[in-house]
């Protein structure tokens, strides 16, 4: 008789990926929304563009929609409070997320890009800045991440094209990802 662990379930049901290249950024997602193992919507918009303090930012979410929208709203509040400073706003949101009893229960992750930064804000209160300028979250994230890394290394494709191709590959492999892609470019 082992002890029960109370781990958060892995976040499924989407793929969001962002890429930085040549002073440009792109973030995209698929459009599939699932409830358990049933597709309930094919064209959900999981990407939001934000302009704050002279900084253009694109955010995307994976996880429970209501939870993610709550986090996006909180993130936008932090951007307003800190004059559009992306890293500072992300860290402040992560601190709140970790310390606030209400926020700790939210099951979502955020991917955030500006022209020069790509961050993942996790449900455990972490802010992760990948070294390669690629952020990926959701159930198909590892497929999209592998694709983006290969394309970034072995092609001259622009960031938006790498995101598009990577999402297409993830949609071909991950049952929780579809090919109704939404993209934003900075």
PDB file of C-alpha atoms in Angstrom:
ATOM      1  CA  UNK A   1       0.000   0.000   0.000  1.00  0.00           C
ATOM      2  CA  UNK A   2       1.814   3.053  -1.312  1.00  0.00           C
ATOM      3  CA  UNK A   3       1.130   6.601  -0.363  1.00  0.00           C
ATOM      4  CA  UNK A   4      -1.044   8.711  -2.609  1.00  0.00           C
ATOM      5  CA  UNK A   5       0.590  11.560  -4.401  1.00  0.00           C
ATOM      6  CA  UNK A   6      -1.387  14.572  -5.466  1.00  0.00           C
ATOM      7  CA  UNK A   7       0.268  15.530  -8.714  1.00  0.00           C
ATOM      8  CA  UNK A   8      -1.439  17.883 -11.093  1.00  0.00           C
ATOM      9  CA  UNK A   9      -2.587  16.020 -14.188  1.00  0.00           C
ATOM     10  CA  UNK A  10      -0.488  16.641 -17.274  1.00  0.00           C
ATOM     11  CA  UNK A  11      -1.898  19.364 -19.447  1.00  0.00           C
ATOM     12  CA  UNK A  12      -3.297  17.946 -22.659  1.00  0.00           C
ATOM     13  CA  UNK A  13      -5.611  19.011 -25.389  1.00  0.00           C
ATOM     14  CA  UNK A  14      -3.546  21.505 -27.345  1.00  0.00           C
ATOM     15  CA  UNK A  15      -0.243  22.521 -28.806  1.00  0.00           C
ATOM     16  CA  UNK A  16       1.201  26.023 -28.522  1.00  0.00           C
ATOM     17  CA  UNK A  17       4.631  26.861 -29.899  1.00  0.00           C
ATOM     18  CA  UNK A  18       6.635  30.051 -30.242  1.00  0.00           C
ATOM     19  CA  UNK A  19       9.885  30.727 -32.089  1.00  0.00           C
ATOM     20  CA  UNK A  20      12.310  33.644 -32.146  1.00  0.00           C
ATOM     21  CA  UNK A  21      14.437  34.160 -35.258  1.00  0.00           C
ATOM     22  CA  UNK A  22      16.152  37.117 -36.933  1.00  0.00           C
ATOM     23  CA  UNK A  23      14.529  39.741 -34.710  1.00  0.00           C
ATOM     24  CA  UNK A  24      11.054  38.351 -35.298  1.00  0.00           C
ATOM     25  CA  UNK A  25       8.801  36.220 -33.142  1.00  0.00           C
ATOM     26  CA  UNK A  26       5.861  33.992 -33.925  1.00  0.00           C
ATOM     27  CA  UNK A  27       3.483  32.105 -31.669  1.00  0.00           C
ATOM     28  CA  UNK A  28       0.811  29.707 -32.833  1.00  0.00           C
ATOM     29  CA  UNK A  29      -1.603  27.091 -31.617  1.00  0.00           C
ATOM     30  CA  UNK A  30      -4.007  24.552 -32.919  1.00  0.00           C
ATOM     31  CA  UNK A  31      -7.736  25.095 -32.430  1.00  0.00           C
ATOM     32  CA  UNK A  32      -8.913  21.840 -30.885  1.00  0.00           C
ATOM     33  CA  UNK A  33     -10.733  21.831 -27.564  1.00  0.00           C
ATOM     34  CA  UNK A  34     -11.357  18.506 -25.890  1.00  0.00           C
ATOM     35  CA  UNK A  35     -13.249  17.341 -22.859  1.00  0.00           C
ATOM     36  CA  UNK A  36     -11.719  14.059 -21.793  1.00  0.00           C
ATOM     37  CA  UNK A  37     -11.374  12.066 -24.981  1.00  0.00           C
ATOM     38  CA  UNK A  38     -14.061  13.948 -26.914  1.00  0.00           C
ATOM     39  CA  UNK A  39     -13.464  16.859 -29.286  1.00  0.00           C
ATOM     40  CA  UNK A  40     -15.987  19.566 -28.410  1.00  0.00           C
ATOM     41  CA  UNK A  41     -14.711  22.406 -30.601  1.00  0.00           C
ATOM     42  CA  UNK A  42     -12.353  22.607 -33.572  1.00  0.00           C
ATOM     43  CA  UNK A  43     -11.601  26.336 -33.731  1.00  0.00           C
ATOM     44  CA  UNK A  44     -10.789  27.632 -30.270  1.00  0.00           C
ATOM     45  CA  UNK A  45      -8.527  30.698 -30.186  1.00  0.00           C
ATOM     46  CA  UNK A  46      -5.736  30.130 -27.644  1.00  0.00           C
ATOM     47  CA  UNK A  47      -3.548  33.052 -28.673  1.00  0.00           C
ATOM     48  CA  UNK A  48      -3.804  36.666 -27.483  1.00  0.00           C
ATOM     49  CA  UNK A  49      -1.817  39.679 -28.652  1.00  0.00           C
ATOM     50  CA  UNK A  50      -1.036  42.327 -26.018  1.00  0.00           C
ATOM     51  CA  UNK A  51       0.578  45.754 -26.394  1.00  0.00           C
ATOM     52  CA  UNK A  52       1.728  47.344 -23.166  1.00  0.00           C
ATOM     53  CA  UNK A  53       4.254  50.059 -22.417  1.00  0.00           C
ATOM     54  CA  UNK A  54       5.553  50.063 -25.990  1.00  0.00           C
ATOM     55  CA  UNK A  55       6.107  46.304 -25.922  1.00  0.00           C
ATOM     56  CA  UNK A  56       4.240  43.929 -28.221  1.00  0.00           C
ATOM     57  CA  UNK A  57       3.693  40.485 -26.737  1.00  0.00           C
ATOM     58  CA  UNK A  58       1.853  37.379 -27.865  1.00  0.00           C
ATOM     59  CA  UNK A  59       0.603  34.869 -25.311  1.00  0.00           C
ATOM     60  CA  UNK A  60      -0.804  31.396 -25.708  1.00  0.00           C
ATOM     61  CA  UNK A  61      -2.228  28.919 -23.244  1.00  0.00           C
ATOM     62  CA  UNK A  62      -2.618  25.221 -22.663  1.00  0.00           C
ATOM     63  CA  UNK A  63      -4.903  23.704 -20.069  1.00  0.00           C
ATOM     64  CA  UNK A  64      -8.328  24.508 -18.745  1.00  0.00           C
ATOM     65  CA  UNK A  65      -9.727  27.449 -20.710  1.00  0.00           C
ATOM     66  CA  UNK A  66     -11.258  29.356 -17.810  1.00  0.00           C
ATOM     67  CA  UNK A  67      -8.065  28.919 -15.787  1.00  0.00           C
ATOM     68  CA  UNK A  68      -5.920  30.076 -18.682  1.00  0.00           C
ATOM     69  CA  UNK A  69      -8.045  33.164 -19.324  1.00  0.00           C
ATOM     70  CA  UNK A  70      -7.739  34.028 -15.632  1.00  0.00           C
ATOM     71  CA  UNK A  71      -3.959  33.748 -15.884  1.00  0.00           C
ATOM     72  CA  UNK A  72      -3.843  35.773 -19.090  1.00  0.00           C
ATOM     73  CA  UNK A  73      -5.854  38.522 -17.409  1.00  0.00           C
ATOM     74  CA  UNK A  74      -3.513  38.480 -14.404  1.00  0.00           C
ATOM     75  CA  UNK A  75      -0.492  38.555 -16.709  1.00  0.00           C
ATOM     76  CA  UNK A  76      -1.898  41.577 -18.530  1.00  0.00           C
ATOM     77  CA  UNK A  77      -2.407  43.294 -15.152  1.00  0.00           C
ATOM     78  CA  UNK A  78       1.240  42.618 -14.295  1.00  0.00           C
ATOM     79  CA  UNK A  79       2.346  44.050 -17.640  1.00  0.00           C
ATOM     80  CA  UNK A  80       0.377  47.209 -16.879  1.00  0.00           C
ATOM     81  CA  UNK A  81       1.803  47.428 -13.374  1.00  0.00           C
ATOM     82  CA  UNK A  82       5.395  46.983 -14.576  1.00  0.00           C
ATOM     83  CA  UNK A  83       5.286  49.156 -17.687  1.00  0.00           C
ATOM     84  CA  UNK A  84       5.382  46.320 -20.199  1.00  0.00           C
ATOM     85  CA  UNK A  85       8.502  44.681 -18.738  1.00  0.00           C
ATOM     86  CA  UNK A  86       8.012  41.108 -19.909  1.00  0.00           C
ATOM     87  CA  UNK A  87      10.406  39.254 -17.614  1.00  0.00           C
ATOM     88  CA  UNK A  88       9.456  41.215 -14.499  1.00  0.00           C
ATOM     89  CA  UNK A  89       5.748  40.718 -15.201  1.00  0.00           C
ATOM     90  CA  UNK A  90       6.244  36.984 -15.762  1.00  0.00           C
ATOM     91  CA  UNK A  91       8.198  36.588 -12.524  1.00  0.00           C
ATOM     92  CA  UNK A  92       5.609  38.551 -10.541  1.00  0.00           C
ATOM     93  CA  UNK A  93       2.784  36.424 -11.999  1.00  0.00           C
ATOM     94  CA  UNK A  94       4.716  33.237 -11.190  1.00  0.00           C
ATOM     95  CA  UNK A  95       5.248  34.417  -7.602  1.00  0.00           C
ATOM     96  CA  UNK A  96       1.525  35.121  -7.227  1.00  0.00           C
ATOM     97  CA  UNK A  97       0.667  31.805  -8.871  1.00  0.00           C
ATOM     98  CA  UNK A  98       2.851  29.939  -6.398  1.00  0.00           C
ATOM     99  CA  UNK A  99       1.686  31.793  -3.286  1.00  0.00           C
ATOM    100  CA  UNK A 100      -2.007  32.475  -3.900  1.00  0.00           C
ATOM    101  CA  UNK A 101      -4.337  29.638  -2.830  1.00  0.00           C
ATOM    102  CA  UNK A 102      -6.788  30.391  -5.632  1.00  0.00           C
ATOM    103  CA  UNK A 103      -4.194  30.660  -8.387  1.00  0.00           C
ATOM    104  CA  UNK A 104      -2.381  27.480  -7.253  1.00  0.00           C
ATOM    105  CA  UNK A 105      -5.454  25.490  -8.216  1.00  0.00           C
ATOM    106  CA  UNK A 106      -5.468  26.740 -11.791  1.00  0.00           C
ATOM    107  CA  UNK A 107      -4.504  24.115 -14.340  1.00  0.00           C
ATOM    108  CA  UNK A 108      -2.898  25.954 -17.214  1.00  0.00           C
ATOM    109  CA  UNK A 109       0.436  27.055 -18.637  1.00  0.00           C
ATOM    110  CA  UNK A 110       1.361  30.154 -20.598  1.00  0.00           C
ATOM    111  CA  UNK A 111       3.785  30.597 -23.486  1.00  0.00           C
ATOM    112  CA  UNK A 112       4.799  34.221 -24.011  1.00  0.00           C
ATOM    113  CA  UNK A 113       6.905  35.837 -26.739  1.00  0.00           C
ATOM    114  CA  UNK A 114       8.141  39.299 -27.586  1.00  0.00           C
ATOM    115  CA  UNK A 115      10.549  40.085 -30.419  1.00  0.00           C
ATOM    116  CA  UNK A 116      13.517  39.217 -28.212  1.00  0.00           C
ATOM    117  CA  UNK A 117      12.202  36.963 -25.412  1.00  0.00           C
ATOM    118  CA  UNK A 118      10.391  33.649 -25.255  1.00  0.00           C
ATOM    119  CA  UNK A 119       9.136  32.432 -21.880  1.00  0.00           C
ATOM    120  CA  UNK A 120       7.071  29.616 -20.404  1.00  0.00           C
ATOM    121  CA  UNK A 121       5.170  30.393 -17.214  1.00  0.00           C
ATOM    122  CA  UNK A 122       4.285  27.109 -15.554  1.00  0.00           C
ATOM    123  CA  UNK A 123       1.650  26.063 -13.057  1.00  0.00           C
ATOM    124  CA  UNK A 124       4.362  25.374 -10.501  1.00  0.00           C
ATOM    125  CA  UNK A 125       5.359  29.036 -10.467  1.00  0.00           C
ATOM    126  CA  UNK A 126       8.385  28.719 -12.730  1.00  0.00           C
ATOM    127  CA  UNK A 127       9.459  31.122 -15.448  1.00  0.00           C
ATOM    128  CA  UNK A 128      11.518  29.287 -18.052  1.00  0.00           C
ATOM    129  CA  UNK A 129      13.496  30.996 -20.804  1.00  0.00           C
ATOM    130  CA  UNK A 130      14.718  28.295 -23.199  1.00  0.00           C
ATOM    131  CA  UNK A 131      18.212  28.841 -24.602  1.00  0.00           C
ATOM    132  CA  UNK A 132      17.142  28.184 -28.195  1.00  0.00           C
ATOM    133  CA  UNK A 133      14.303  30.739 -28.317  1.00  0.00           C
ATOM    134  CA  UNK A 134      11.593  28.078 -28.721  1.00  0.00           C
ATOM    135  CA  UNK A 135       8.702  27.718 -26.279  1.00  0.00           C
ATOM    136  CA  UNK A 136       6.250  24.842 -26.488  1.00  0.00           C
ATOM    137  CA  UNK A 137       3.421  23.782 -24.187  1.00  0.00           C
ATOM    138  CA  UNK A 138       0.532  21.340 -24.298  1.00  0.00           C
ATOM    139  CA  UNK A 139       0.097  17.735 -25.269  1.00  0.00           C
ATOM    140  CA  UNK A 140       1.721  18.039 -28.681  1.00  0.00           C
ATOM    141  CA  UNK A 141       4.498  20.304 -27.457  1.00  0.00           C
ATOM    142  CA  UNK A 142       7.314  17.780 -27.678  1.00  0.00           C
ATOM    143  CA  UNK A 143       6.453  16.949 -31.308  1.00  0.00           C
ATOM    144  CA  UNK A 144       6.292  20.629 -32.223  1.00  0.00           C
ATOM    145  CA  UNK A 145       9.452  21.406 -30.244  1.00  0.00           C
ATOM    146  CA  UNK A 146      11.453  18.672 -31.986  1.00  0.00           C
ATOM    147  CA  UNK A 147      10.207  19.865 -35.367  1.00  0.00           C
ATOM    148  CA  UNK A 148      11.007  23.503 -34.606  1.00  0.00           C
ATOM    149  CA  UNK A 149      14.517  22.664 -33.421  1.00  0.00           C
ATOM    150  CA  UNK A 150      15.232  20.729 -36.619  1.00  0.00           C
ATOM    151  CA  UNK A 151      13.808  23.474 -38.810  1.00  0.00           C
ATOM    152  CA  UNK A 152      15.664  26.199 -36.918  1.00  0.00           C
ATOM    153  CA  UNK A 153      18.951  24.337 -37.283  1.00  0.00           C
ATOM    154  CA  UNK A 154      18.637  23.027 -40.837  1.00  0.00           C
ATOM    155  CA  UNK A 155      16.610  25.637 -42.740  1.00  0.00           C
ATOM    156  CA  UNK A 156      16.435  29.375 -43.313  1.00  0.00           C
ATOM    157  CA  UNK A 157      12.678  29.500 -42.713  1.00  0.00           C
ATOM    158  CA  UNK A 158      11.267  32.535 -40.921  1.00  0.00           C
ATOM    159  CA  UNK A 159       9.881  32.141 -37.385  1.00  0.00           C
ATOM    160  CA  UNK A 160       6.247  32.158 -38.563  1.00  0.00           C
ATOM    161  CA  UNK A 161       6.938  29.400 -41.107  1.00  0.00           C
ATOM    162  CA  UNK A 162       8.719  27.265 -38.504  1.00  0.00           C
ATOM    163  CA  UNK A 163       5.736  27.627 -36.153  1.00  0.00           C
ATOM    164  CA  UNK A 164       3.285  26.733 -38.938  1.00  0.00           C
ATOM    165  CA  UNK A 165       5.262  23.637 -40.012  1.00  0.00           C
ATOM    166  CA  UNK A 166       5.834  22.486 -36.426  1.00  0.00           C
ATOM    167  CA  UNK A 167       2.138  22.741 -35.590  1.00  0.00           C
ATOM    168  CA  UNK A 168       1.301  20.773 -38.732  1.00  0.00           C
ATOM    169  CA  UNK A 169       3.671  18.001 -37.717  1.00  0.00           C
ATOM    170  CA  UNK A 170       2.274  17.927 -34.178  1.00  0.00           C
ATOM    171  CA  UNK A 171      -1.281  17.755 -35.596  1.00  0.00           C
ATOM    172  CA  UNK A 172      -0.288  14.695 -37.623  1.00  0.00           C
ATOM    173  CA  UNK A 173       0.985  12.907 -34.496  1.00  0.00           C
ATOM    174  CA  UNK A 174      -0.911  14.137 -31.399  1.00  0.00           C
ATOM    175  CA  UNK A 175      -4.585  13.184 -31.075  1.00  0.00           C
ATOM    176  CA  UNK A 176      -5.210  16.270 -28.926  1.00  0.00           C
ATOM    177  CA  UNK A 177      -3.945  18.653 -31.639  1.00  0.00           C
ATOM    178  CA  UNK A 178      -5.706  19.595 -34.871  1.00  0.00           C
ATOM    179  CA  UNK A 179      -4.642  21.429 -38.022  1.00  0.00           C
ATOM    180  CA  UNK A 180      -6.766  24.572 -37.541  1.00  0.00           C
ATOM    181  CA  UNK A 181      -3.808  26.770 -36.802  1.00  0.00           C
ATOM    182  CA  UNK A 182      -3.877  30.304 -35.423  1.00  0.00           C
ATOM    183  CA  UNK A 183      -0.660  32.334 -35.767  1.00  0.00           C
ATOM    184  CA  UNK A 184       0.534  35.721 -34.591  1.00  0.00           C
ATOM    185  CA  UNK A 185       3.803  37.296 -35.686  1.00  0.00           C
ATOM    186  CA  UNK A 186       5.812  40.151 -34.195  1.00  0.00           C
TER     187      UNK A 186
END
